[in-house]
């Protein structure tokens, strides 16, 4: 090689070295810019990954909360009734669909926002390549193969990283979308199944209840209707009854009912039981005879020896005769104390109605004369005593009266005036006590025990043919003349006399 050639080669090498240095000088800012771009890309990729993970976690949490809320609400509410379960089915199905659609829409919006943010990063390699190419063109010398290889390798890695990031984002979005959709579908299937179970259970329960109790319900309805109807009838009856009693109370309060004569004057003219209010005494329940001689009689004793009426024993103690005993509708004694109270508030007439047994066919002819003396109608015989009075217990309920009146031919109280009342356990005289024991009942016996006591036990009489006949004796009548019914009753003398005047007029 000639010296000139060596000088030319040395100059070329020097120029190449100078170009290389200048290229290196020119490439240093490029490398710095490239490194800055790569740092920016890596920072953006980290941000995108963080946001993607946040969106995924938030979406899963929202969906889980939605499903939990749906299950909880469904379990608490759906068992109420069939209609409510059906409404909740539609509401929650719409609510779940709307919420799931909202989550997916927000996720898609967030992903679109990330893609917009990634778009500059995707274009960075192309910009970097153009920047490098322009730098090489502006340079007056070529870059060596090592520097060129270094830049392109870095660029390829960035492009690969960006492509991989984009692919992973798309796969993760698709996976998340499918997961959300599957979760929503599974939740909806579970909700629908629970709703169906609740509907079926409610429907079966209602059907079973109706089928089991339909007959009972019908019977209960009929029973209730019957009871209500009877209740109304009873209420109507009680209303009328109480109104009637109220009217009686008003009458009693306004008329001062001292005896049955006052009751009769008040307009109550039907024989029966009434309450009277004797002067200076408590009320007394009595039987009023409103049919005999113009009505207004207060019955103080009844004996009924007929077979179709219940009979009671009159062989009682002093205390029982004091306060009374028996049944006002059948046989009874009103009570010596009540008789004393009544007969001391006014002057009274005592009437004794008697009914004898009919003459028997087997009765001998000589005994029939007695019935002839009694008269034809033996059921209407009576005896009366004016100014009848019973003294207090202190005087042993002494009997007082003025004179005998009436149509009965015999005076059964003859000689009994001023007689004391006697029972088997109470007698001022031992002989009188003996009479009460023999006769079997309390009475004003006087000096003779026989044929005079209307409270004595029924007498027995046997006919010639051996048949038995029983009854009560009165006065001087024969043994076979037996009473089957007797009533003692009193009325004020003034009322009795007024009724006699009305008959005369």
Short mmCIF file of N, CA and C in Angstrom, two decimals, residues 315 422-425 431-442:
data_model
loop_
_atom_site.label_atom_id
_atom_site.label_comp_id
_atom_site.label_asym_id
_atom_site.label_seq_id
_atom_site.Cartn_x
_atom_site.Cartn_y
_atom_site.Cartn_z
N UNK A 315 -146.75 -32.32 109.34
CA UNK A 315 -146.27 -32.62 110.69
C UNK A 315 -144.90 -31.95 110.86
N UNK A 422 -150.23 -24.71 118.28
CA UNK A 422 -149.49 -25.80 118.91
C UNK A 422 -148.86 -26.70 117.84
N UNK A 423 -147.63 -27.12 118.10
CA UNK A 423 -146.94 -28.13 117.27
C UNK A 423 -146.44 -29.22 118.20
N UNK A 424 -145.98 -30.32 117.61
CA UNK A 424 -145.54 -31.45 118.43
C UNK A 424 -144.33 -31.11 119.30
N UNK A 425 -143.54 -30.06 118.89
CA UNK A 425 -142.35 -29.73 119.66
C UNK A 425 -142.50 -28.43 120.45
N UNK A 431 -151.14 -31.12 127.35
CA UNK A 431 -152.23 -31.81 126.68
C UNK A 431 -152.36 -31.37 125.22
N UNK A 432 -152.15 -30.07 124.99
CA UNK A 432 -152.20 -29.58 123.62
C UNK A 432 -151.07 -30.17 122.78
N UNK A 433 -149.92 -30.31 123.40
CA UNK A 433 -148.81 -30.95 122.68
C UNK A 433 -149.14 -32.37 122.32
N UNK A 434 -149.85 -33.02 123.19
CA UNK A 434 -150.27 -34.39 122.91
C UNK A 434 -151.22 -34.41 121.71
N UNK A 435 -152.11 -33.41 121.58
CA UNK A 435 -153.02 -33.32 120.43
C UNK A 435 -152.25 -33.17 119.13
N UNK A 436 -151.23 -32.32 119.13
CA UNK A 436 -150.45 -32.10 117.91
C UNK A 436 -149.76 -33.38 117.46
N UNK A 437 -149.31 -34.19 118.44
CA UNK A 437 -148.66 -35.43 118.07
C UNK A 437 -149.66 -36.44 117.52
N UNK A 438 -150.85 -36.46 118.13
CA UNK A 438 -151.87 -37.41 117.66
C UNK A 438 -152.35 -37.05 116.26
N UNK A 439 -152.65 -35.76 116.05
CA UNK A 439 -153.20 -35.32 114.77
C UNK A 439 -152.13 -35.25 113.67
N UNK A 440 -150.88 -35.11 114.07
CA UNK A 440 -149.80 -35.08 113.07
C UNK A 440 -149.72 -33.77 112.33
N UNK A 441 -149.98 -32.63 113.04
CA UNK A 441 -149.86 -31.34 112.39
C UNK A 441 -150.12 -30.21 113.36
N UNK A 442 -149.59 -29.02 113.08
CA UNK A 442 -149.79 -27.87 113.94
C UNK A 442 -151.14 -27.21 113.68
#
